Amino acid sequence: MLTIIISLVVIGAIVYYKRLRTVYSHWERRNVPSLPGYFPYGSYERRSDTKKFQGYAMDQFYYKMAKHKYFGYYEMRRPLLVVKDPEVLKLVLTKEFSHFRDRFTRPMPKTDPLLHYQLFILGGDKWRALRTKLTPTFTSGRMKAMFPLFVDCAQALNTLLWSQVGSAVDVKDVISRFTTDIICSCAFGLQTNTIAEPDHPLRKATADFLSNGDSLFFKIKFIVSMLVPFILPLSRFTPQEVEDYIMKLISDTVEYREKNQVTRNDFLDLLIQLKNKGSLREEGIAETEESFEVTLEVMAAQCFLFFFAGNETSSSVQSFCLYELALHPEIQQKLREEIQEVIRIHGGVTYQSVNEMKYLHMVVSETMRKYPTLPQLVRSCVEPIVMPDGGRVEKGDQIAIPVWSLQHDPQYFPDPDKFNPDRFAPENEGNIKPYTYLPFGEGPRMCIGNRFGLLQTKVGLITIIRNFQVLPCEKTSIPLKLVRTNNSLTTCEGPILLKLTSIEERS
């Protein structure tokens, strides 16, 4: 009996070893230049490399394969193709988009509806239909109509900041409360007032969703899904209590609006209209298995995406921006002078005045270059294609786009670690090589809410810089330490603590 058990173990080990050899020869068999992979960490040399901030980890590969336009590597057992040449990126993101339309090779399981039905994750005809229908939400006309709500939230932020003068302020927390109120007001018609009451259940739900990614159970699930990807449909990643809260919130709001015939011309209104139309089939397209009904689950998934993406990305950009302004008082003063002058001309903060603040746009653009919210984008090949150099990308191949590395590459952005808004001055913008600056992605799948995100980011910065000097304090971490997280966002270790001083006091 013992002999049989030993034999089975040996046979299993041999089969598994041969399978690993097959996995880690994926790019070699395809004659694609690649980094070697080994069990269990793939192309990472040691376990500590897998824990590095994603941008730093990719930099190691990016410069090691500097002479190649694209190259393969292994994320544990998963082979990925890194595209780093701007011309090839243009092909992937725009020119041959139909070949690289999806983000993921496998959909999230339907048992996890808040992720499965998200526009960010959907693929194929479902993504195309939903994207087409949701695009009108983010036109400049809609942004202008919503702007008074931005101003109301900014006034509440200003009141809070006056109470914080002279003390160390966790700017990420304060800005997150501000963006929460904007998104809830503009998108869902909810008056959350988290600026004054930070413990709102919606913020807690988001925090629980993010912290879930750092739990041991989630990490084990994530590792197993990487090593044995076919079990992914059996798993779920959203905590049940978060799903229950979001579903009830959206259900109750929709029911109230329909019962009382409430119309606000916001994001949720558009979803209600789509729900009542029955489906998201595009005009002229026959009904297929890809057509789908706009159910409560579909609506809740988009609302959760809008809140999570809009809140985390915008608050992150504003926090990093305030940090850099605190370290560069000359840039901060130049920005303040522009803000005060444009406001004086327009008699207040208006939609037009925000769009006329050119230096503000330069400062925000440089922040998104130095601290891209997503250090890496992914695309999935849905149809085989031959690359310009003769290389072949097959269906199912996953493409990694190294946003962090591109935006810190000195050949595209000289002295990349320096915070220099002048890179984005009108006279210098033409020097930026297309497809090397990708804070919102590019092509048909670029971020649908970029206008909304930029607007709330700028309004938040105007509110703070207009009235306050932002300074580093004894609790400010210099330099910031960026860390790897399971949500794949550019995140620093701990809070960003800065000090506010009244401009009135300084004068």
Coordinates of C-alpha atoms in Angstrom, one line a residue:
M1 CA 0.0 0.0 0.0
L2 CA 2.8 2.4 0.9
T3 CA 4.5 1.6 -2.4
I4 CA 1.3 2.5 -4.3
I5 CA 1.0 5.8 -2.4
I6 CA 4.7 6.7 -3.0
S7 CA 4.3 5.9 -6.7
L8 CA 1.2 8.0 -7.1
V9 CA 2.9 10.9 -5.3
V10 CA 6.0 10.6 -7.6
I11 CA 3.8 10.4 -10.8
G12 CA 1.8 13.4 -9.6
A13 CA 4.9 15.4 -9.0
I14 CA 6.3 14.5 -12.4
V15 CA 3.1 15.5 -14.2
Y16 CA 2.9 18.7 -12.2
Y17 CA 6.6 19.5 -13.0
K18 CA 6.0 18.9 -16.7
R19 CA 3.0 21.1 -16.6
L20 CA 5.0 23.9 -14.9
R21 CA 7.7 23.5 -17.6
T22 CA 4.9 24.0 -20.1
V23 CA 3.6 27.1 -18.4
Y24 CA 7.0 28.7 -18.0
S25 CA 8.0 28.1 -21.6
H26 CA 4.9 29.9 -22.9
W27 CA 6.7 32.9 -24.4
E28 CA 9.8 30.9 -25.4
R29 CA 7.6 28.6 -27.6
R30 CA 6.2 31.7 -29.2
N31 CA 9.6 33.2 -29.9
V32 CA 8.6 36.3 -27.8
P33 CA 11.5 37.9 -25.9
S34 CA 10.8 37.2 -22.3
L35 CA 12.0 36.9 -18.7
P36 CA 12.3 33.4 -17.4
G37 CA 9.7 32.1 -14.9
Y38 CA 10.0 29.7 -12.0
F39 CA 7.6 28.2 -9.5
P40 CA 6.1 29.8 -7.4
Y41 CA 6.9 33.5 -8.0
G42 CA 7.1 33.5 -11.8
S43 CA 9.6 36.1 -13.1
Y44 CA 10.1 37.6 -9.7
E45 CA 13.5 36.6 -8.3
R46 CA 12.4 36.5 -4.7
R47 CA 9.3 36.6 -2.6
S48 CA 10.0 40.2 -1.4
D49 CA 9.8 41.4 -5.0
T50 CA 6.2 40.3 -5.2
K51 CA 5.5 42.6 -2.2
K52 CA 7.0 45.7 -3.8
F53 CA 4.7 48.5 -5.0
Q54 CA 3.5 47.4 -8.5
G55 CA 5.2 50.4 -10.3
Y56 CA 8.6 49.6 -8.8
A57 CA 8.3 45.9 -9.5
M58 CA 7.4 46.5 -13.1
D59 CA 10.3 49.0 -13.4
Q60 CA 12.8 46.1 -12.8
F61 CA 11.4 44.2 -15.8
Y62 CA 10.9 47.4 -17.9
Y63 CA 14.5 48.4 -17.8
K64 CA 15.9 44.9 -17.9
M65 CA 14.1 44.5 -21.3
A66 CA 14.8 48.0 -22.4
K67 CA 15.7 47.1 -26.0
H68 CA 12.5 45.3 -26.7
K69 CA 9.2 46.9 -27.8
Y70 CA 7.3 44.3 -25.9
F71 CA 8.2 41.3 -23.8
G72 CA 6.7 38.4 -21.9
Y73 CA 6.9 37.7 -18.2
Y74 CA 5.2 35.5 -15.6
E75 CA 3.0 36.7 -12.7
M76 CA 3.2 33.5 -10.7
R77 CA 1.8 31.0 -13.3
R78 CA 0.1 33.6 -15.4
P79 CA 2.0 34.7 -18.6
L80 CA 1.6 38.4 -19.5
L81 CA 2.8 40.4 -22.5
V82 CA 4.2 43.8 -21.5
V83 CA 3.8 46.4 -24.3
K84 CA 6.1 49.4 -23.7
D85 CA 6.6 50.9 -27.1
P86 CA 4.2 53.9 -27.8
E87 CA 3.6 52.9 -31.4
V88 CA 2.6 49.3 -30.4
L89 CA 0.5 50.8 -27.5
K90 CA -1.4 52.9 -30.1
L91 CA -2.1 49.7 -32.0
V92 CA -3.4 47.9 -28.8
L93 CA -5.4 50.7 -27.3
T94 CA -6.8 52.4 -30.4
K95 CA -5.8 51.3 -34.0
E96 CA -6.6 47.6 -33.5
F97 CA -8.9 48.0 -30.5
S98 CA -11.3 45.3 -31.7
H99 CA -8.5 42.7 -31.1
F100 CA -7.9 44.0 -27.5
R101 CA -11.4 45.0 -26.5
D102 CA -11.6 43.2 -23.1
R103 CA -9.8 43.8 -19.9
F104 CA -9.9 40.2 -18.6
T105 CA -9.8 36.7 -20.1
R106 CA -12.4 35.5 -17.6
P107 CA -15.5 37.3 -16.3
M108 CA -16.0 37.7 -12.5
P109 CA -18.5 35.1 -11.3
K110 CA -22.2 36.0 -11.4
T111 CA -22.3 35.1 -7.7
D112 CA -20.4 38.4 -7.2
P113 CA -22.8 40.8 -9.0
L114 CA -21.3 44.1 -7.8
L115 CA -18.1 43.1 -9.7
H116 CA -19.5 40.9 -12.5
Y117 CA -21.8 43.6 -14.0
Q118 CA -19.4 46.5 -13.6
L119 CA -18.6 48.5 -16.8
F120 CA -14.9 48.3 -15.9
I121 CA -15.0 44.5 -15.9
L122 CA -17.6 43.6 -18.6
G123 CA -16.4 42.5 -22.0
G124 CA -17.7 41.9 -25.4
D125 CA -21.1 43.2 -26.6
K126 CA -22.3 43.7 -23.1
W127 CA -19.5 46.3 -22.4
R128 CA -20.1 48.0 -25.8
A129 CA -23.9 48.4 -25.2
L130 CA -23.5 49.6 -21.6
R131 CA -20.7 52.0 -22.5
T132 CA -22.7 53.6 -25.3
K133 CA -25.7 54.1 -23.0
L134 CA -23.8 55.5 -20.1
T135 CA -21.6 57.9 -22.0
P136 CA -24.2 60.8 -22.1
T137 CA -23.9 61.0 -18.3
F138 CA -20.5 62.6 -18.5
T139 CA -20.9 65.2 -21.2
S140 CA -19.6 68.8 -20.5
G141 CA -23.3 69.9 -20.5
R142 CA -24.1 67.4 -17.7
M143 CA -21.0 68.5 -15.8
K144 CA -22.1 72.2 -16.0
A145 CA -25.6 71.4 -14.8
M146 CA -24.2 69.5 -11.8
F147 CA -21.7 72.2 -10.9
P148 CA -23.8 74.0 -8.2
L149 CA -23.8 70.7 -6.3
F150 CA -20.0 70.7 -6.4
V151 CA -19.9 74.2 -5.0
D152 CA -22.3 73.3 -2.1
C153 CA -19.9 70.4 -1.1
A154 CA -16.9 72.7 -1.5
Q155 CA -18.5 75.2 1.0
A156 CA -18.9 72.4 3.5
L157 CA -15.3 71.4 3.0
N158 CA -14.1 75.0 3.5
T159 CA -16.0 75.2 6.8
L160 CA -14.3 72.0 8.0
L161 CA -10.9 73.2 7.0
W162 CA -11.2 76.4 9.0
S163 CA -11.7 74.3 12.1
Q164 CA -8.5 72.4 11.3
V165 CA -6.1 75.4 10.9
G166 CA -2.9 74.9 12.8
S167 CA -3.2 71.1 13.3
A168 CA -1.9 68.1 11.4
V169 CA -4.6 67.1 8.9
D170 CA -5.0 63.7 7.3
V171 CA -5.7 65.2 3.8
K172 CA -6.6 61.8 2.3
D173 CA -9.4 61.3 4.8
V174 CA -10.7 64.9 4.5
I175 CA -10.7 64.8 0.7
S176 CA -12.3 61.4 0.6
R177 CA -15.2 62.8 2.7
F178 CA -15.5 65.7 0.2
T179 CA -15.6 63.5 -2.9
T180 CA -18.0 61.1 -1.2
D181 CA -20.5 64.0 -0.8
I182 CA -20.0 65.1 -4.4
I183 CA -20.5 61.7 -5.9
C184 CA -23.5 60.9 -3.7
S185 CA -25.2 64.2 -4.5
C186 CA -24.4 64.4 -8.2
A187 CA -24.9 60.7 -9.1
F188 CA -27.5 59.4 -6.7
G189 CA -29.2 62.4 -5.2
L190 CA -28.2 61.4 -1.6
Q191 CA -27.3 64.0 1.0
T192 CA -24.6 62.1 2.9
N193 CA -22.8 65.1 4.6
T194 CA -19.8 62.9 5.4
I195 CA -17.7 66.1 5.7
A196 CA -19.4 66.7 9.0
E197 CA -20.3 63.1 9.8
P198 CA -17.4 60.9 8.5
D199 CA -18.8 57.5 9.7
H200 CA -21.5 57.3 7.0
P201 CA -22.4 53.6 6.1
L202 CA -21.4 54.1 2.5
R203 CA -17.9 55.1 3.4
K204 CA -17.7 52.1 5.8
A205 CA -18.9 49.8 2.9
T206 CA -16.1 51.1 0.7
A207 CA -13.6 50.7 3.5
D208 CA -14.7 47.1 4.1
F209 CA -14.4 46.3 0.4
L210 CA -10.9 47.7 0.3
S211 CA -9.8 46.1 3.6
N212 CA -11.2 42.8 2.4
G213 CA -8.4 42.7 -0.1
D214 CA -5.8 42.8 2.7
S215 CA -7.3 39.9 4.6
L216 CA -5.5 36.6 4.8
F217 CA -8.5 34.7 3.4
F218 CA -8.7 37.1 0.4
K219 CA -5.0 36.7 -0.3
I220 CA -5.2 32.9 -0.2
K221 CA -8.2 33.1 -2.6
F222 CA -6.3 35.5 -4.9
I223 CA -3.2 33.3 -5.0
V224 CA -5.3 30.1 -5.6
S225 CA -7.2 31.9 -8.5
M226 CA -3.8 32.8 -10.0
L227 CA -2.4 29.3 -9.7
V228 CA -5.6 27.5 -10.6
P229 CA -7.6 30.0 -12.6
F230 CA -10.5 27.7 -13.6
I231 CA -11.8 27.9 -10.0
L232 CA -12.5 31.6 -10.3
P233 CA -16.2 31.2 -11.3
L234 CA -16.7 29.4 -8.0
S235 CA -15.4 32.3 -5.9
R236 CA -16.5 35.8 -4.9
F237 CA -14.5 38.8 -3.7
T238 CA -17.1 41.3 -2.4
P239 CA -18.0 40.9 1.3
Q240 CA -21.6 39.8 1.6
E241 CA -22.5 42.7 4.0
V242 CA -21.2 45.2 1.4
E243 CA -23.2 43.7 -1.3
D244 CA -26.4 43.7 0.9
Y245 CA -25.9 47.3 1.8
I246 CA -25.3 48.6 -1.7
M247 CA -28.2 46.6 -3.1
K248 CA -30.6 47.9 -0.5
L249 CA -29.4 51.5 -0.9
I250 CA -30.0 51.5 -4.6
S251 CA -33.2 49.5 -4.4
D252 CA -34.7 51.9 -1.9
T253 CA -33.6 55.0 -3.8
V254 CA -35.0 53.7 -7.1
E255 CA -38.3 52.7 -5.5
Y256 CA -38.7 56.1 -3.9
R257 CA -38.0 57.9 -7.2
E258 CA -40.4 55.8 -9.2
K259 CA -43.1 56.0 -6.6
N260 CA -42.9 59.8 -6.2
Q261 CA -41.9 60.5 -9.9
V262 CA -38.7 62.2 -8.8
T263 CA -36.4 63.2 -11.6
R264 CA -32.9 64.7 -11.1
N265 CA -31.2 64.1 -14.4
D266 CA -28.3 62.4 -12.7
F267 CA -26.5 59.1 -13.2
L268 CA -29.1 57.0 -11.4
D269 CA -31.9 58.6 -13.5
L270 CA -30.2 57.3 -16.6
L271 CA -30.0 53.9 -15.2
I272 CA -33.7 53.9 -14.3
Q273 CA -34.5 55.0 -17.8
L274 CA -32.4 52.1 -19.2
K275 CA -34.1 49.7 -16.8
N276 CA -37.5 50.8 -18.0
K277 CA -36.5 50.3 -21.6
G278 CA -36.0 46.7 -21.0
S279 CA -32.5 45.9 -22.4
L280 CA -29.3 47.3 -23.6
R281 CA -29.4 46.0 -27.2
E282 CA -27.8 48.5 -29.5
E283 CA -29.9 49.8 -32.3
G284 CA -29.5 47.6 -35.4
I285 CA -28.1 44.7 -33.5
A286 CA -30.1 41.5 -33.3
E287 CA -30.7 40.1 -29.9
T288 CA -28.0 37.7 -28.8
E289 CA -26.9 36.0 -25.7
E290 CA -24.8 39.1 -25.1
S291 CA -27.9 41.3 -24.8
F292 CA -28.8 41.7 -21.2
E293 CA -31.5 43.2 -19.1
V294 CA -30.8 46.2 -16.9
T295 CA -31.7 44.7 -13.5
L296 CA -31.2 46.0 -10.0
E297 CA -27.9 44.1 -9.9
V298 CA -26.7 45.8 -13.0
M299 CA -27.7 49.2 -11.7
A300 CA -26.1 48.6 -8.3
A301 CA -22.8 47.4 -9.9
Q302 CA -22.5 50.7 -11.9
C303 CA -23.4 52.8 -8.9
F304 CA -20.8 51.0 -6.8
L305 CA -18.2 51.4 -9.5
F306 CA -19.0 55.1 -9.9
F307 CA -18.7 55.7 -6.1
F308 CA -15.6 53.5 -5.6
A309 CA -13.7 54.7 -8.7
G310 CA -14.7 58.3 -8.4
N311 CA -13.9 58.5 -4.7
E312 CA -10.7 56.6 -4.5
T313 CA -9.1 58.1 -7.6
S314 CA -10.0 61.7 -7.1
S315 CA -9.2 61.8 -3.4
S316 CA -5.9 60.1 -4.2
V317 CA -4.9 62.6 -6.9
Q318 CA -5.8 65.5 -4.6
S319 CA -3.9 64.1 -1.7
F320 CA -0.7 63.5 -3.7
C321 CA -1.1 67.0 -5.2
L322 CA -1.4 68.7 -1.8
Y323 CA 1.7 66.8 -0.7
E324 CA 3.7 68.0 -3.6
L325 CA 2.4 71.6 -3.2
A326 CA 3.4 71.5 0.5
L327 CA 7.0 70.5 -0.6
H328 CA 7.1 73.2 -3.4
P329 CA 5.8 76.5 -1.9
E330 CA 6.8 78.4 -5.1
I331 CA 4.5 76.2 -7.2
Q332 CA 1.7 76.5 -4.6
Q333 CA 2.0 80.3 -4.5
K334 CA 1.8 80.5 -8.3
L335 CA -1.2 78.3 -8.3
R336 CA -2.9 80.4 -5.6
E337 CA -2.3 83.6 -7.5
E338 CA -4.0 82.1 -10.6
I339 CA -6.9 80.8 -8.6
Q340 CA -7.5 84.1 -6.9
E341 CA -7.2 86.1 -10.1
V342 CA -9.6 84.0 -12.1
I343 CA -12.1 83.9 -9.3
R344 CA -11.9 87.7 -9.1
I345 CA -12.6 88.1 -12.8
H346 CA -15.6 85.8 -12.7
G347 CA -16.9 87.0 -9.4
G348 CA -16.7 83.5 -7.8
V349 CA -16.0 79.8 -8.5
T350 CA -18.0 78.9 -11.7
Y351 CA -17.8 76.1 -14.1
Q352 CA -16.2 78.4 -16.7
S353 CA -13.7 79.8 -14.2
V354 CA -12.4 76.3 -13.3
N355 CA -11.9 75.5 -16.9
E356 CA -9.9 78.7 -17.4
M357 CA -7.4 77.9 -14.7
K358 CA -4.5 76.7 -17.0
Y359 CA -1.9 76.4 -14.3
L360 CA -4.2 74.4 -12.2
H361 CA -4.7 71.9 -15.0
M362 CA -0.9 71.7 -15.4
V363 CA -0.5 71.0 -11.7
V364 CA -3.1 68.3 -11.7
S365 CA -1.7 66.7 -14.9
E366 CA 1.8 66.5 -13.4
T367 CA 0.3 64.9 -10.2
M368 CA -1.3 62.2 -12.4
R369 CA 2.0 61.7 -14.2
K370 CA 4.0 61.3 -11.1
Y371 CA 1.3 59.3 -9.2
P372 CA -0.9 57.5 -11.8
T373 CA -3.9 56.0 -10.0
L374 CA -3.5 52.7 -11.8
P375 CA 0.2 51.9 -12.2
Q376 CA -0.6 49.3 -14.7
L377 CA -3.5 48.7 -17.2
V378 CA -4.5 45.3 -18.6
R379 CA -6.1 44.3 -21.9
S380 CA -7.0 40.8 -23.2
C381 CA -6.6 39.7 -26.8
V382 CA -10.0 38.5 -28.1
E383 CA -8.9 37.9 -31.7
P384 CA -5.4 36.8 -32.9
I385 CA -3.3 39.5 -34.6
V386 CA 0.1 39.7 -36.2
M387 CA 2.2 42.6 -34.9
P388 CA 4.1 45.0 -37.2
D389 CA 7.4 43.1 -36.5
G390 CA 5.8 39.8 -37.4
G391 CA 5.2 38.7 -33.8
R392 CA 1.8 37.0 -33.2
V393 CA -0.5 37.7 -30.3
E394 CA -3.0 34.9 -29.7
K395 CA -6.6 35.0 -28.3
G396 CA -6.5 34.8 -24.5
D397 CA -3.1 36.6 -24.2
Q398 CA -3.1 39.2 -21.5
I399 CA -1.5 42.5 -22.2
A400 CA 0.1 44.6 -19.4
I401 CA 0.6 48.3 -20.0
P402 CA 3.2 49.7 -17.7
V403 CA 1.7 53.2 -17.0
W404 CA 4.0 53.9 -14.0
S405 CA 7.2 53.0 -15.9
L406 CA 6.2 54.9 -19.0
Q407 CA 5.4 58.0 -17.0
H408 CA 8.7 57.8 -15.1
D409 CA 10.8 57.0 -18.2
P410 CA 13.4 59.8 -18.5
Q411 CA 13.4 59.4 -22.3
Y412 CA 9.8 60.7 -22.3
F413 CA 9.8 62.8 -19.1
P414 CA 13.3 64.1 -18.2
D415 CA 14.1 64.1 -14.5
P416 CA 10.9 62.1 -13.9
D417 CA 11.1 62.2 -10.1
K418 CA 10.9 66.0 -10.1
F419 CA 7.5 67.6 -9.7
N420 CA 7.4 70.0 -12.7
P421 CA 4.0 71.2 -13.9
D422 CA 5.7 73.1 -16.7
R423 CA 5.9 69.8 -18.6
F424 CA 2.2 70.4 -19.4
A425 CA 2.4 74.1 -20.3
P426 CA 0.7 74.8 -23.7
E427 CA 4.1 75.4 -25.3
N428 CA 5.5 72.0 -24.0
E429 CA 2.5 69.7 -24.4
G430 CA 3.5 69.0 -28.0
N431 CA 6.7 67.4 -26.7
I432 CA 4.9 64.7 -24.8
K433 CA 4.9 61.6 -27.0
P434 CA 1.4 60.1 -27.5
Y435 CA 0.7 57.0 -25.5
T436 CA 3.4 57.7 -22.9
Y437 CA 1.0 59.6 -20.6
L438 CA -2.0 57.4 -19.7
P439 CA -3.6 58.6 -16.5
F440 CA -7.1 57.7 -17.8
G441 CA -6.0 55.1 -20.3
E442 CA -6.6 55.7 -24.0
G443 CA -8.9 54.6 -26.8
P444 CA -12.5 53.5 -26.6
R445 CA -11.9 51.9 -23.2
M446 CA -10.4 55.0 -21.5
C447 CA -12.0 56.1 -18.3
I448 CA -15.6 57.1 -18.9
G449 CA -15.7 59.4 -15.9
N450 CA -12.5 61.4 -16.5
R451 CA -14.4 64.8 -16.9
F452 CA -16.2 64.2 -13.6
G453 CA -13.0 63.1 -11.8
L454 CA -11.0 66.1 -13.0
L455 CA -13.8 68.6 -12.1
Q456 CA -14.1 67.4 -8.5
T457 CA -10.4 67.2 -8.2
K458 CA -10.0 70.8 -9.3
V459 CA -12.8 72.1 -7.2
G460 CA -11.3 70.5 -4.1
L461 CA -7.9 72.0 -4.8
I462 CA -9.3 75.4 -5.5
T463 CA -11.2 75.3 -2.2
I464 CA -8.0 74.5 -0.2
I465 CA -5.3 76.5 -2.0
R466 CA -7.5 79.6 -2.3
N467 CA -7.7 80.2 1.4
F468 CA -4.9 78.1 3.0
Q469 CA -1.2 77.6 2.9
V470 CA -0.4 73.9 2.9
L471 CA 2.8 73.0 4.8
P472 CA 4.6 69.8 5.8
C473 CA 4.7 69.2 9.5
E474 CA 6.7 67.0 11.9
K475 CA 4.4 64.1 11.1
T476 CA 4.7 64.3 7.3
S477 CA 6.4 61.3 5.8
I478 CA 9.2 62.6 3.4
P479 CA 9.5 60.9 1.1
L480 CA 6.3 59.0 0.8
K481 CA 6.6 55.2 0.8
L482 CA 4.4 53.6 -1.9
V483 CA 3.1 50.2 -1.1
R484 CA 1.5 47.3 -3.0
T485 CA -2.2 46.7 -2.4
N486 CA -4.6 44.1 -3.7
N487 CA -6.8 46.8 -5.3
S488 CA -3.8 47.7 -7.6
L489 CA -4.1 51.5 -6.9
T490 CA -1.1 53.7 -6.3
T491 CA -1.2 54.0 -2.5
C492 CA 1.2 55.3 0.2
E493 CA 1.9 53.8 3.5
G494 CA -0.2 55.5 6.3
P495 CA -1.9 58.8 6.1
I496 CA -0.7 62.0 4.3
L497 CA -0.4 64.5 7.2
L498 CA -0.1 68.2 6.4
K499 CA -0.6 71.4 8.2
L500 CA -2.9 74.2 7.1
T501 CA -2.2 77.9 7.8
S502 CA -4.7 80.6 7.1
I503 CA -3.8 82.9 4.2
E504 CA -5.3 85.8 6.2
E505 CA -2.9 85.1 9.1
R506 CA 0.1 85.1 6.7
S507 CA -0.9 88.5 5.2

